[in-house]
Each structure stands twice: as structure tokens, then as C-alpha cells.
XYZ file of N, CA, C and O in Angstrom:
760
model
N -59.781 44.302 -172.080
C -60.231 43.809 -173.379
C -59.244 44.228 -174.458
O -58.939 45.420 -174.442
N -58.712 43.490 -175.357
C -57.884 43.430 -176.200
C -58.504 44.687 -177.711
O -59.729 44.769 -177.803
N -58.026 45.174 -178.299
C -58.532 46.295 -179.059
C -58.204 45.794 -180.507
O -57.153 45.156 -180.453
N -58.848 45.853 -182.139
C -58.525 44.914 -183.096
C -58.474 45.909 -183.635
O -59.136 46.814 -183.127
N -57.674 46.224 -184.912
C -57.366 47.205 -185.797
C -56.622 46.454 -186.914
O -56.093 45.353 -186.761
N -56.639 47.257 -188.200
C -55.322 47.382 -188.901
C -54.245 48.206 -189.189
O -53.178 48.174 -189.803
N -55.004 49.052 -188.433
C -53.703 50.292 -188.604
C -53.299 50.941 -187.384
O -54.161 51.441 -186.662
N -52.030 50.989 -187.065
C -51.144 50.835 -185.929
C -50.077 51.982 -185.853
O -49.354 51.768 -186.826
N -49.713 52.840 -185.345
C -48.447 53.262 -184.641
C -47.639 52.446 -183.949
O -48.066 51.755 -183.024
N -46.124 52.448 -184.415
C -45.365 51.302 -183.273
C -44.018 52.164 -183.157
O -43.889 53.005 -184.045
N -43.205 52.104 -182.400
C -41.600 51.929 -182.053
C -40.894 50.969 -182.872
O -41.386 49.843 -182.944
N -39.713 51.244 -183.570
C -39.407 49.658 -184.882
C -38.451 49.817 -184.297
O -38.404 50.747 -183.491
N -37.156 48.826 -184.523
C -35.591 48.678 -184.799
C -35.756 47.965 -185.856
O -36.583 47.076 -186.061
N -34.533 48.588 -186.864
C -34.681 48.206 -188.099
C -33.535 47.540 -188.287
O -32.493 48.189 -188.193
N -33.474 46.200 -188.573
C -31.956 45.332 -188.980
C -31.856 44.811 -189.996
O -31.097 43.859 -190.176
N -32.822 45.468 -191.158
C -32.325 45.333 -192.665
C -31.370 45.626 -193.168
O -30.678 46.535 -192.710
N -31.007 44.893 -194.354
C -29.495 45.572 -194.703
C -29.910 46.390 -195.963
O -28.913 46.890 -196.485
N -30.965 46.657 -196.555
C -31.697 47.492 -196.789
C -32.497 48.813 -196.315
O -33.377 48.408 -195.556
N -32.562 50.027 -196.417
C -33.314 50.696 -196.036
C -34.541 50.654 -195.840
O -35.169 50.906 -196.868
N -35.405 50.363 -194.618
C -36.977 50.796 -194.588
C -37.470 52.001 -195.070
O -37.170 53.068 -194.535
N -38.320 51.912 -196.192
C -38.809 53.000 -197.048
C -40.330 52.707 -197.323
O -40.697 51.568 -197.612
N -41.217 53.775 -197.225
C -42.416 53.515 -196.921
C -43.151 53.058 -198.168
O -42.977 53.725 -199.189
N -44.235 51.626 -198.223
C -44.701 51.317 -199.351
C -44.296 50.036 -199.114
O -45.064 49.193 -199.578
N -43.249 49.580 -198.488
C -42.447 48.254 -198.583
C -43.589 47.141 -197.687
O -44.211 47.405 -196.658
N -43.590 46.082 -198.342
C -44.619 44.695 -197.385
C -43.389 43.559 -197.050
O -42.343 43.094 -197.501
N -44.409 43.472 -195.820
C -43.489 42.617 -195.713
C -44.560 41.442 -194.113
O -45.580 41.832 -193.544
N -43.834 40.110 -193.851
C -44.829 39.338 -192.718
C -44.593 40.318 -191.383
O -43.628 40.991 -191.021
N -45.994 40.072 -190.785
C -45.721 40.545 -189.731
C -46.252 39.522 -188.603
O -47.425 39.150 -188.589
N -45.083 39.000 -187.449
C -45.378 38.214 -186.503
C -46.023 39.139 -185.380
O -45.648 40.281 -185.114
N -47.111 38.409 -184.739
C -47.473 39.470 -183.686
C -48.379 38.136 -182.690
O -49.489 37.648 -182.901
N -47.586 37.906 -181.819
C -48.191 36.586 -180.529
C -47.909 35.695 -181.664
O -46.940 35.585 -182.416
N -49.169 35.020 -181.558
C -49.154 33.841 -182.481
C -49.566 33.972 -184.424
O -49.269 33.148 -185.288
N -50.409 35.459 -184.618
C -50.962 35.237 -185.692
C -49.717 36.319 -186.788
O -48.965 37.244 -186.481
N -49.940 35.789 -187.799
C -49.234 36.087 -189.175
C -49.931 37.300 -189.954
O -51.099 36.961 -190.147
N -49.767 38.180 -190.317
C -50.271 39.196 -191.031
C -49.537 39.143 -192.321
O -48.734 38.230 -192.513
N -49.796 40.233 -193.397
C -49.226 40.944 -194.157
C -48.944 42.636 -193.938
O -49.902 43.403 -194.036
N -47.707 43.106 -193.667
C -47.894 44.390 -193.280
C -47.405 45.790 -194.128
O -46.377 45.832 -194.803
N -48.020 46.526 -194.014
C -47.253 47.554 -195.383
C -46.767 48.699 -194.065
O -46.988 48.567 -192.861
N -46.067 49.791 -194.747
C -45.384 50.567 -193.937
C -45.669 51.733 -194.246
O -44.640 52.250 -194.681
N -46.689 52.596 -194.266
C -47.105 53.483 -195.202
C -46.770 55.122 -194.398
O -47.327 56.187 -194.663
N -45.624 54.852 -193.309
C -44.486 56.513 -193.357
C -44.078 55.692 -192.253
O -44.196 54.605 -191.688
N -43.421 57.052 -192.263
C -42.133 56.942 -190.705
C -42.292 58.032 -190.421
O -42.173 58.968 -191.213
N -42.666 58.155 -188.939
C -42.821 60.202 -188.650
C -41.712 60.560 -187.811
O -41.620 61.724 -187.424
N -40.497 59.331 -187.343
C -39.446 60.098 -187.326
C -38.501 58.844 -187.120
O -38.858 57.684 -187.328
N -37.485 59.159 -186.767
C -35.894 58.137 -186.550
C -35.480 58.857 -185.589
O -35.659 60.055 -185.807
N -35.012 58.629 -184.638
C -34.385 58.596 -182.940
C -33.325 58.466 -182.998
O -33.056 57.287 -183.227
N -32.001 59.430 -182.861
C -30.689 59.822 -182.632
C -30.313 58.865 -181.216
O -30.728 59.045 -180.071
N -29.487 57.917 -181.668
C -29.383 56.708 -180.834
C -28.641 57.354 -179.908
O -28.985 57.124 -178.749
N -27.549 58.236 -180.086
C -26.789 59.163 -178.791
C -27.657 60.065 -177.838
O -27.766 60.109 -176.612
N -28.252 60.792 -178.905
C -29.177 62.199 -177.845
C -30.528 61.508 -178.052
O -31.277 62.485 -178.039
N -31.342 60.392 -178.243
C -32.612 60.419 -178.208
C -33.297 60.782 -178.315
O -34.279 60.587 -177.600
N -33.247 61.765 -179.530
C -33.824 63.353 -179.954
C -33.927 62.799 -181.518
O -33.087 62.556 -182.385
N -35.951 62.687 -181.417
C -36.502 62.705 -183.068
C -36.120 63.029 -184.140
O -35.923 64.244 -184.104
N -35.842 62.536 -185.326
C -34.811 63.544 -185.922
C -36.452 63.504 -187.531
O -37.152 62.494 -187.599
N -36.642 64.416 -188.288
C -37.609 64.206 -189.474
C -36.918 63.183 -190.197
O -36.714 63.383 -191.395
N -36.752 62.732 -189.974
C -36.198 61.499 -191.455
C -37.257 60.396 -191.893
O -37.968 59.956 -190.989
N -37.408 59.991 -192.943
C -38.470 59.241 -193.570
C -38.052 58.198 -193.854
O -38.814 57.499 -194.523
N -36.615 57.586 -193.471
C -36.169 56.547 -193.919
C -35.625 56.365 -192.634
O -35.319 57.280 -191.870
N -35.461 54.612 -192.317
C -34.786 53.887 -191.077
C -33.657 53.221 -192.105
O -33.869 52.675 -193.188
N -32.293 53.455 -191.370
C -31.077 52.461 -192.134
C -31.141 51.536 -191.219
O -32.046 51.443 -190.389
N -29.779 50.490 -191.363
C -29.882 49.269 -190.215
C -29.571 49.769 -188.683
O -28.700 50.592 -188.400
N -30.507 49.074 -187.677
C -30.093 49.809 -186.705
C -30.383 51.390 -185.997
O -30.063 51.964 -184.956
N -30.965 51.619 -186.889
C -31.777 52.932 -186.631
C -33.160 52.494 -186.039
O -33.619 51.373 -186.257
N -33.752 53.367 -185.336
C -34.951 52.903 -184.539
C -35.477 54.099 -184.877
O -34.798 55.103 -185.091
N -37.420 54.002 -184.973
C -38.138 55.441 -185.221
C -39.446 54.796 -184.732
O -39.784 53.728 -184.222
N -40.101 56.095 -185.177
C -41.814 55.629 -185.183
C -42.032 55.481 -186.736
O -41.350 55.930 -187.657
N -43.526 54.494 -186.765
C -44.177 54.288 -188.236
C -45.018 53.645 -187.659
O -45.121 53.048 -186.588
N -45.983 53.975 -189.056
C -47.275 53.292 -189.333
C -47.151 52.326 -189.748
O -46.129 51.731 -190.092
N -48.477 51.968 -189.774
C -48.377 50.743 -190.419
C -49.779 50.280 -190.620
O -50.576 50.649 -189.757
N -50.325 49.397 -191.784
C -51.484 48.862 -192.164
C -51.013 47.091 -192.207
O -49.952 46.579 -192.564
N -52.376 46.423 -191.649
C -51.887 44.817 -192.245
C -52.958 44.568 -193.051
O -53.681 45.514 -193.361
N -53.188 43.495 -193.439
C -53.977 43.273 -194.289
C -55.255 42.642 -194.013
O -56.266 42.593 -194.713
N -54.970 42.077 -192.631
C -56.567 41.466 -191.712
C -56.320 42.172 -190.362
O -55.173 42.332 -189.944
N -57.293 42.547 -189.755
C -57.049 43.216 -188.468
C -56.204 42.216 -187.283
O -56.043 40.997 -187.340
N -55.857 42.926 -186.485
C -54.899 42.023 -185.550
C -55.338 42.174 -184.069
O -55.597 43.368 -183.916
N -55.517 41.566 -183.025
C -55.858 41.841 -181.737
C -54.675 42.127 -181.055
O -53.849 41.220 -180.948
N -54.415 43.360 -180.514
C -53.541 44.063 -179.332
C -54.269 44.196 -178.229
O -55.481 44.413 -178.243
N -53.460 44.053 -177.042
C -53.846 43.942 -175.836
C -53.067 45.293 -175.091
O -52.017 45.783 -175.508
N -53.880 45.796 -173.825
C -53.211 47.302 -173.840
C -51.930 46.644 -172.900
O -51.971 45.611 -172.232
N -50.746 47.621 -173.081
C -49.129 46.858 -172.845
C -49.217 46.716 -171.250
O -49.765 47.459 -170.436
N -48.540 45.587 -171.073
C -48.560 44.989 -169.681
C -47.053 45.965 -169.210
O -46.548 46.237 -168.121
N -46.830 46.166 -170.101
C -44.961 46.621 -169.466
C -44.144 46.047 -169.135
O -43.306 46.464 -168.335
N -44.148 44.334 -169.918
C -43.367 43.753 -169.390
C -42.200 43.292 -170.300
O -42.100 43.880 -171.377
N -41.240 42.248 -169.989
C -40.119 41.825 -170.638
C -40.907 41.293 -172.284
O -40.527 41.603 -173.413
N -42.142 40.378 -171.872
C -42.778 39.956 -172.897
C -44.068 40.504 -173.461
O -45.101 39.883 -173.211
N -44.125 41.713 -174.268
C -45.333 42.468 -174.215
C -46.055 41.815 -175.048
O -45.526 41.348 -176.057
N -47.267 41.665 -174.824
C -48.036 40.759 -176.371
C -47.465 41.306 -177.565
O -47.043 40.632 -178.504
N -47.474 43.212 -177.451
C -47.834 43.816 -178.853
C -46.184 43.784 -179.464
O -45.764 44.618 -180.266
N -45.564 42.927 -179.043
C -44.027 42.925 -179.366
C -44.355 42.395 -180.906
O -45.431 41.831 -181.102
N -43.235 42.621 -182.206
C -43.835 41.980 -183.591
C -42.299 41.741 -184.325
O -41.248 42.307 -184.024
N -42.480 40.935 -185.156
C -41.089 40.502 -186.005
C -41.410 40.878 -186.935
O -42.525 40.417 -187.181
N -40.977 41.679 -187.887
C -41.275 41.653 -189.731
C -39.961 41.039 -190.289
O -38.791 41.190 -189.936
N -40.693 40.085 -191.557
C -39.866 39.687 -192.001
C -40.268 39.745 -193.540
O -41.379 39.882 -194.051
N -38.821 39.574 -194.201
C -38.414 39.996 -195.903
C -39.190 38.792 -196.531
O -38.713 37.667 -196.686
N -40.825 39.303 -196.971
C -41.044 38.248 -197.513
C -40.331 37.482 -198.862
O -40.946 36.553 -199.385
N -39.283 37.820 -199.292
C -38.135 37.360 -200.312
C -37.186 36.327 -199.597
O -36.961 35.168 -199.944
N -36.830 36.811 -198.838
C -35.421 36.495 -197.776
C -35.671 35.887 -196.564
O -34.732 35.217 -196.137
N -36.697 35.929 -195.867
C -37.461 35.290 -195.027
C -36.325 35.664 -193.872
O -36.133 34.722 -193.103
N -35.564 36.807 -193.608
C -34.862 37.082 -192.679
C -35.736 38.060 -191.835
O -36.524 38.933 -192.199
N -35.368 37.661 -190.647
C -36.235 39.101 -189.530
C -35.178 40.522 -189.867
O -33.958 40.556 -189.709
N -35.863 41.376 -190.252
C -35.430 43.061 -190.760
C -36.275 44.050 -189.727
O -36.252 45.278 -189.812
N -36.986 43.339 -188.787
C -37.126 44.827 -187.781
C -38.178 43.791 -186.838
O -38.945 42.890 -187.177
N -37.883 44.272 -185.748
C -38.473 44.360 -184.526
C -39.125 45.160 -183.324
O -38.313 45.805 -182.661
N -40.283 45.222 -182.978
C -40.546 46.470 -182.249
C -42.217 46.213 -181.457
O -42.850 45.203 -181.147
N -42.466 47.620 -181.356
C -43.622 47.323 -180.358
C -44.992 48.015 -180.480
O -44.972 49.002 -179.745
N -46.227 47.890 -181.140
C -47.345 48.181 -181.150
C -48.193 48.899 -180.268
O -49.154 48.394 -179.688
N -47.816 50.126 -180.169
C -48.444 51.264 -178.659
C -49.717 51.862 -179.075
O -50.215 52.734 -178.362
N -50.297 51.484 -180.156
C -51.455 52.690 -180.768
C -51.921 51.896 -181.492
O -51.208 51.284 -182.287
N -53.381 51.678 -181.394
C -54.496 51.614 -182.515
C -54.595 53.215 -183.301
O -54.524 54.415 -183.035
N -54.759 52.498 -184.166
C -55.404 53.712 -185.260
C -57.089 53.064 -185.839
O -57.211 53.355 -187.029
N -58.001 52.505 -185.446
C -58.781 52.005 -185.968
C -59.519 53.312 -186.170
O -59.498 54.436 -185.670
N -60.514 52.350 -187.602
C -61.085 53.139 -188.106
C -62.469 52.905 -187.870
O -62.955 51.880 -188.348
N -63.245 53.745 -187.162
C -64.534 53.434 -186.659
C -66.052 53.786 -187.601
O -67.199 53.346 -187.523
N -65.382 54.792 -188.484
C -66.506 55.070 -189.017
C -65.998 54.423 -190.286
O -66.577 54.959 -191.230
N -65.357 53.714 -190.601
C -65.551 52.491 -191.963
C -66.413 51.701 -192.017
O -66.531 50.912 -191.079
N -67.296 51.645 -193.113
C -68.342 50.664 -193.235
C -68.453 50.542 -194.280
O -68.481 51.579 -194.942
N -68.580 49.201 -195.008
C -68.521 48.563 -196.374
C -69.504 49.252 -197.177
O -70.589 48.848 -196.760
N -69.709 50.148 -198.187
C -70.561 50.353 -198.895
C -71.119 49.584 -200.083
O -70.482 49.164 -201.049
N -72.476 49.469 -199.831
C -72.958 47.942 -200.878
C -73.458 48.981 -201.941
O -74.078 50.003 -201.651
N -73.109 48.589 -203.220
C -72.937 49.198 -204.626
C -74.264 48.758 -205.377
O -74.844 47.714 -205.079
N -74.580 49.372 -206.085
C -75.979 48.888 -206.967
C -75.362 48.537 -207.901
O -75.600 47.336 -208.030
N -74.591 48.913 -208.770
C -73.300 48.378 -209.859
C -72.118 47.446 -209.385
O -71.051 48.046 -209.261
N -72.096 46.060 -209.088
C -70.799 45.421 -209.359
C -69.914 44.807 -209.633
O -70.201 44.478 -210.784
N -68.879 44.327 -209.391
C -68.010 43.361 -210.535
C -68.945 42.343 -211.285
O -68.754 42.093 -212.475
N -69.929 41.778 -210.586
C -70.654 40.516 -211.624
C -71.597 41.152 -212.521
O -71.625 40.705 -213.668
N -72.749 42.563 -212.086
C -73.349 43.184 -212.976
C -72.318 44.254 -214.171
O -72.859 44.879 -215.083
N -71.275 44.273 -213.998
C -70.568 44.852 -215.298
C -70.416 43.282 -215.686
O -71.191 42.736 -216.472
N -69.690 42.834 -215.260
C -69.241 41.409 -216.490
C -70.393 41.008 -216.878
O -70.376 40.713 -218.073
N -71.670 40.832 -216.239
C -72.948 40.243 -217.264
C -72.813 41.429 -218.682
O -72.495 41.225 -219.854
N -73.282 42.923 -217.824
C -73.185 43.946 -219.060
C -72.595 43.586 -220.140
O -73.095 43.373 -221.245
N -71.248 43.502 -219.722
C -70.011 43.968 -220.991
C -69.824 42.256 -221.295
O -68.655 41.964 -221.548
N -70.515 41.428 -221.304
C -70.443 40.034 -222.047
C -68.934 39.420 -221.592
O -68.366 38.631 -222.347
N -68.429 39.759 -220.537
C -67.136 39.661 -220.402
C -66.437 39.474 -218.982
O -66.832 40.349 -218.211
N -65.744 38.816 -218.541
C -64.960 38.726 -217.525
C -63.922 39.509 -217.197
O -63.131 39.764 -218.105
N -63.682 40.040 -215.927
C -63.081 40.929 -215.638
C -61.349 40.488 -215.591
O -60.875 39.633 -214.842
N -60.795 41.085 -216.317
C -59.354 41.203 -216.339
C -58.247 42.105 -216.383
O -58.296 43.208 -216.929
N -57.265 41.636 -215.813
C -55.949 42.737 -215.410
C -54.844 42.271 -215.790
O -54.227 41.473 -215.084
N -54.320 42.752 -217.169
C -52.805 42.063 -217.497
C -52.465 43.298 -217.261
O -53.067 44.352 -217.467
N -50.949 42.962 -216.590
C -50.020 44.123 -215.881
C -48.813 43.930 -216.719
O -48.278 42.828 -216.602
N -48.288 44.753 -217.519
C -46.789 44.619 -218.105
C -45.855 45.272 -217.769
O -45.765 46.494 -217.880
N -44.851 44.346 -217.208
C -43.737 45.246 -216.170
C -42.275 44.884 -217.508
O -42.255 44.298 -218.591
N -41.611 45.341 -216.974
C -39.820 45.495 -217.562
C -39.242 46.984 -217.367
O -39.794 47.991 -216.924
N -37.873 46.764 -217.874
C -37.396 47.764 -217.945
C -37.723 48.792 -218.480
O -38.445 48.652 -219.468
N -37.248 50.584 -217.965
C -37.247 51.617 -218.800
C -37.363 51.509 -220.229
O -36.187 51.326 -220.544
N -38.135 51.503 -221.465
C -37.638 51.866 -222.846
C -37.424 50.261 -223.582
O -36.953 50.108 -224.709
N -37.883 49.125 -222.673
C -37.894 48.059 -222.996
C -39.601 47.771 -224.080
O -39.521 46.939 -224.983
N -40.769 48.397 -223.895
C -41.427 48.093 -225.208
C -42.849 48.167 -224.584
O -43.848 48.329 -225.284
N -42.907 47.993 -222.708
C -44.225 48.213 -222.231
C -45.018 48.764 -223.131
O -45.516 48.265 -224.140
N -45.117 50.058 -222.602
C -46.421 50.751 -223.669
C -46.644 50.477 -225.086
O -47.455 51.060 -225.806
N -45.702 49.362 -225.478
C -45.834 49.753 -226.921
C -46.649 47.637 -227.155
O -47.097 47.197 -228.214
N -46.581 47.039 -226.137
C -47.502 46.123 -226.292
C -47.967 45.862 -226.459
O -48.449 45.042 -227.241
N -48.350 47.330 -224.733
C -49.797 47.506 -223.965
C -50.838 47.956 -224.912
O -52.048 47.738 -224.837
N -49.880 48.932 -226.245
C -51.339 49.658 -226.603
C -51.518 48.816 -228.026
O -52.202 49.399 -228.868
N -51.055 47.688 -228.346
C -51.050 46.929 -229.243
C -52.051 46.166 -228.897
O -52.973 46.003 -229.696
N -52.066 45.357 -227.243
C -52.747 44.639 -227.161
C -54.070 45.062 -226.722
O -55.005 44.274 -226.865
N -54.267 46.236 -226.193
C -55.362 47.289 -226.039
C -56.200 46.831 -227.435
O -57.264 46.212 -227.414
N -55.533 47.241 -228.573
C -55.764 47.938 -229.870
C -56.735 46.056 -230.268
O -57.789 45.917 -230.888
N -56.164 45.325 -229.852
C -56.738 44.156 -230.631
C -57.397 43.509 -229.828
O -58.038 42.537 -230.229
N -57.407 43.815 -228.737
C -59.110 43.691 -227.809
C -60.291 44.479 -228.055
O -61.482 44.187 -227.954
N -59.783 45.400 -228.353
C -61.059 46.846 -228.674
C -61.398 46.199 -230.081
O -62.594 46.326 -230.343
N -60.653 45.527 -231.076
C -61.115 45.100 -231.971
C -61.892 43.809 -231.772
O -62.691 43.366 -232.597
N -61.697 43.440 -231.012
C -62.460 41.966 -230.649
C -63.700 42.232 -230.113
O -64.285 41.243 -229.670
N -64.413 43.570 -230.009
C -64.895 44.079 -229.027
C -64.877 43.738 -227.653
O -65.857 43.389 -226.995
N -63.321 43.895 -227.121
C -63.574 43.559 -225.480
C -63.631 45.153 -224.878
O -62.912 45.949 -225.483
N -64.569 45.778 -223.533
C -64.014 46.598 -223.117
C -62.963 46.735 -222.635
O -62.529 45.831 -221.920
N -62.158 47.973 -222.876
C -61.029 48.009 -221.835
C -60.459 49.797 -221.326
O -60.939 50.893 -221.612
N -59.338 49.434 -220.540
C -58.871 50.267 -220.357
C -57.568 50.483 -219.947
O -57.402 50.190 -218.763
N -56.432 50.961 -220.613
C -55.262 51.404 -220.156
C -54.783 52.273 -219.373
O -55.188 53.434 -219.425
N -53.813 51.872 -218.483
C -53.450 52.976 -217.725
C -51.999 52.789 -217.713
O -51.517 51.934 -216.969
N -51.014 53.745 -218.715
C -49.440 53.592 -218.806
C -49.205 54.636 -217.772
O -50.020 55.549 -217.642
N -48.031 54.549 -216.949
C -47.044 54.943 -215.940
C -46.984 55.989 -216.277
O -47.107 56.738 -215.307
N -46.767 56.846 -217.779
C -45.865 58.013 -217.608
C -47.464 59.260 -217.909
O -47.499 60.417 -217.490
N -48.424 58.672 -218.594
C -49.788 59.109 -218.496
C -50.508 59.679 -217.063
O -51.057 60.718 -216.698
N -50.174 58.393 -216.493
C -50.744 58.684 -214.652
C -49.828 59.494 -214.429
O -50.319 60.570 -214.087
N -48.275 59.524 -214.462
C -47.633 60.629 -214.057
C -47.916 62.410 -214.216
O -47.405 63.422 -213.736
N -49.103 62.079 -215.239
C -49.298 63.993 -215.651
C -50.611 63.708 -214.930
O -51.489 64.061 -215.718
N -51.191 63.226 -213.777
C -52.197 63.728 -213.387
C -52.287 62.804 -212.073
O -51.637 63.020 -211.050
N -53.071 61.883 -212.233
C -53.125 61.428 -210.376
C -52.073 61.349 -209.617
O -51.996 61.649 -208.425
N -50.731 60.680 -210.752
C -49.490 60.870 -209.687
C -48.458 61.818 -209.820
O -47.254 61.651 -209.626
N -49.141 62.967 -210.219
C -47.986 63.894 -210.708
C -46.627 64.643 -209.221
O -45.549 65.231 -209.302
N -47.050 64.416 -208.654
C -46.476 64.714 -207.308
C -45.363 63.395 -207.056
O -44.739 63.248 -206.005
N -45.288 62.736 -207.919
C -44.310 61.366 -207.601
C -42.906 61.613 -208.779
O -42.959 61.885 -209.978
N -41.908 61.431 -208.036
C -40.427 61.571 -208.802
C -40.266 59.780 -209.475
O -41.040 58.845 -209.677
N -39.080 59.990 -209.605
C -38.309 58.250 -210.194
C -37.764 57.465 -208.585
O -37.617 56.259 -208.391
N -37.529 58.690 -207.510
C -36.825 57.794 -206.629
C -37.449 56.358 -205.841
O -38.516 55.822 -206.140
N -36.594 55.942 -204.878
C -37.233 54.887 -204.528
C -38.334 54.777 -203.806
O -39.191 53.894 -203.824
N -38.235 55.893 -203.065
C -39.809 56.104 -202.199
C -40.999 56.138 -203.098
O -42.095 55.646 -202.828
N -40.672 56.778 -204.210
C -41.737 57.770 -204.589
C -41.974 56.205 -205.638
O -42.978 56.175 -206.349
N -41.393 55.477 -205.647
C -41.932 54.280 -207.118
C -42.306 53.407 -206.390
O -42.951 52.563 -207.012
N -42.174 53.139 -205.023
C -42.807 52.319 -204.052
C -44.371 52.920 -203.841
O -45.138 52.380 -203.043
């Protein structure tokens, strides 16, 4: 019997010309069905000479490791036949570039058994009746020092006057508390 999950341990080869860095989405082919897949670590990279794990958190091109991985609808794996054509064999590809950037093989469910949807007495439709209002998310992206926050809290400022509820959440704010453990680099902004 075939086993359904979304979250997976696999073997990758990585033939991006980019670095695999965890956070990154991208398609994931697996038999016939299409996923969305995120990459959320790498618990190691494999010394292609000595075959000896090495800690590294990043795959360059051509480097092969282990990683996780989440998709976005569960996927059916079948336990590995061992053959030339394993079902759990998978392509990811650059959803930008639509080039295949890694290939590899699905050895591990990670399912999660004790997940179960919790039904809320409060939700999205009983706040929007509440608050007379429809639920919305404007996101303002640009550059460093380009004017974000200074929009954001403009346009904050003239919703609260309209009486809409709301709420802001600027980047460098979250940085002094839920994400204070996060640098500028690329991992860490992924």
C-alpha cells in the first residue's frame, strides 16, 4: 500500500546554477502528479570523493545531500521497488525558469498523524461580519530605504481614519522580536 504525506526526507542532486537554500519553492514532478514544493533544510551534502556527510546547509551545482521537504497537497509514495525506475524518483523545477534544478529520490514519509484541523468558534467570516469589513492584505515590497514603511504607515494611518481595522507588521519591527534570530543573509531572508 502506497503511504500519502507532505512531508518527506529524500536524497537530491542539485543542477541549479544557483544554490539550493532552504525556504526556496519550487514544482515538484513525482510519477504523474505536480506539486508545489518548499525545502525547509538540508541535514547534510555528501563529499562526492569520500562519501562522507559533510554539515553544510547549502547544495551548489552538482552537489548531492539529504533534505526535507514539504509540498503543498499530500503526494502518494509507494515503498521503493529498487529499481532503475523507482516511483518515488522526482524532478524540481525553477518555477521562474521552468528548468529541471534537482533530481532525486523520496525514501521517508514524515507524515503527520496527529494533525487534525481545528474548527474555531471565531472565523474569517465571523470577524468580517464583526468588523463591518472584508478581510485584506496589501503587502509592500521594494528596495532597502526605498519608502515601504513610510507608505505602509501612511496608509495604515488613513484606514484607521476611515475606521477600517487594521494591522501592521514592518520587517525591521518583527526583527526585534519573533524574528530576531534572523540576519540580512540569503538563507535567513528566505
Amino acid at each position: 500500500m502506497p503511504g500519502i504525506a507532505s512531508q518527506f526526507e529524500a536524497d537530491i542532486i542539485w543542477m541549479g546554477k544557483q544554490p539550493l537554500i532552504p525556504g526556496q519553492q519550487y514544482q515538484i514532478i513525482l510519477s504523474d502528479k505536480e506539486a508545489i514544493a518548499t525545502i525547509t533544510g538540508i541535514e547534510y551534502h555528501t563529499n562526492i570523493n569520500t562519501d562522507v556527510p559533510l554539515a553544510e546547509h547549502v547544495l551548489n551545482a552538482n552537489e548531492t545531500g539529504r533534505v526535507n521537504l514539504y509540498t503543498n497537497e499530500p503526494l502518494m509514495l509507494w515503498h521503493s521497488s529498487n529499481s532503475k525506475r523507482d516511483p518515488n524518483n522526482f524532478l524540481l523545477i525553477d518555477k521562474q525558469t521552468h528548468e529541471t534544478v534537482g533530481t532525486g529520490i523520496i525514501f521517508a514519509l514524515r507524515p503527520a498523524k496527529n494533525l487534525k484541523w481545528q474548527t474555531l468558534s471565531v472565523n474569517k467570516t465571523k470577524r468580517s461580519i464583526q468588523k463591518r469589513q472584508a478581510p485584506k492584505c496589501i503587502w509592500v515590497t521594494g528596495l532597502s530605504g526605498s519608502g515601504k514603511s513610510t507608505i505602509a504607515n501612511l496608509l495604515e494611518k488613513r484606514l484607521y481614519q476611515s475606521n477600517k481595522h487594521t494591522y501592521l507588521l514592518d520587517g525591521d519591527n518583527i526583527r526585534h522580536g519573533l524574528c530576531r534570530d534572523l540576519d540580512f543573509t540569503d538563507a535567513d531572508r528566505i
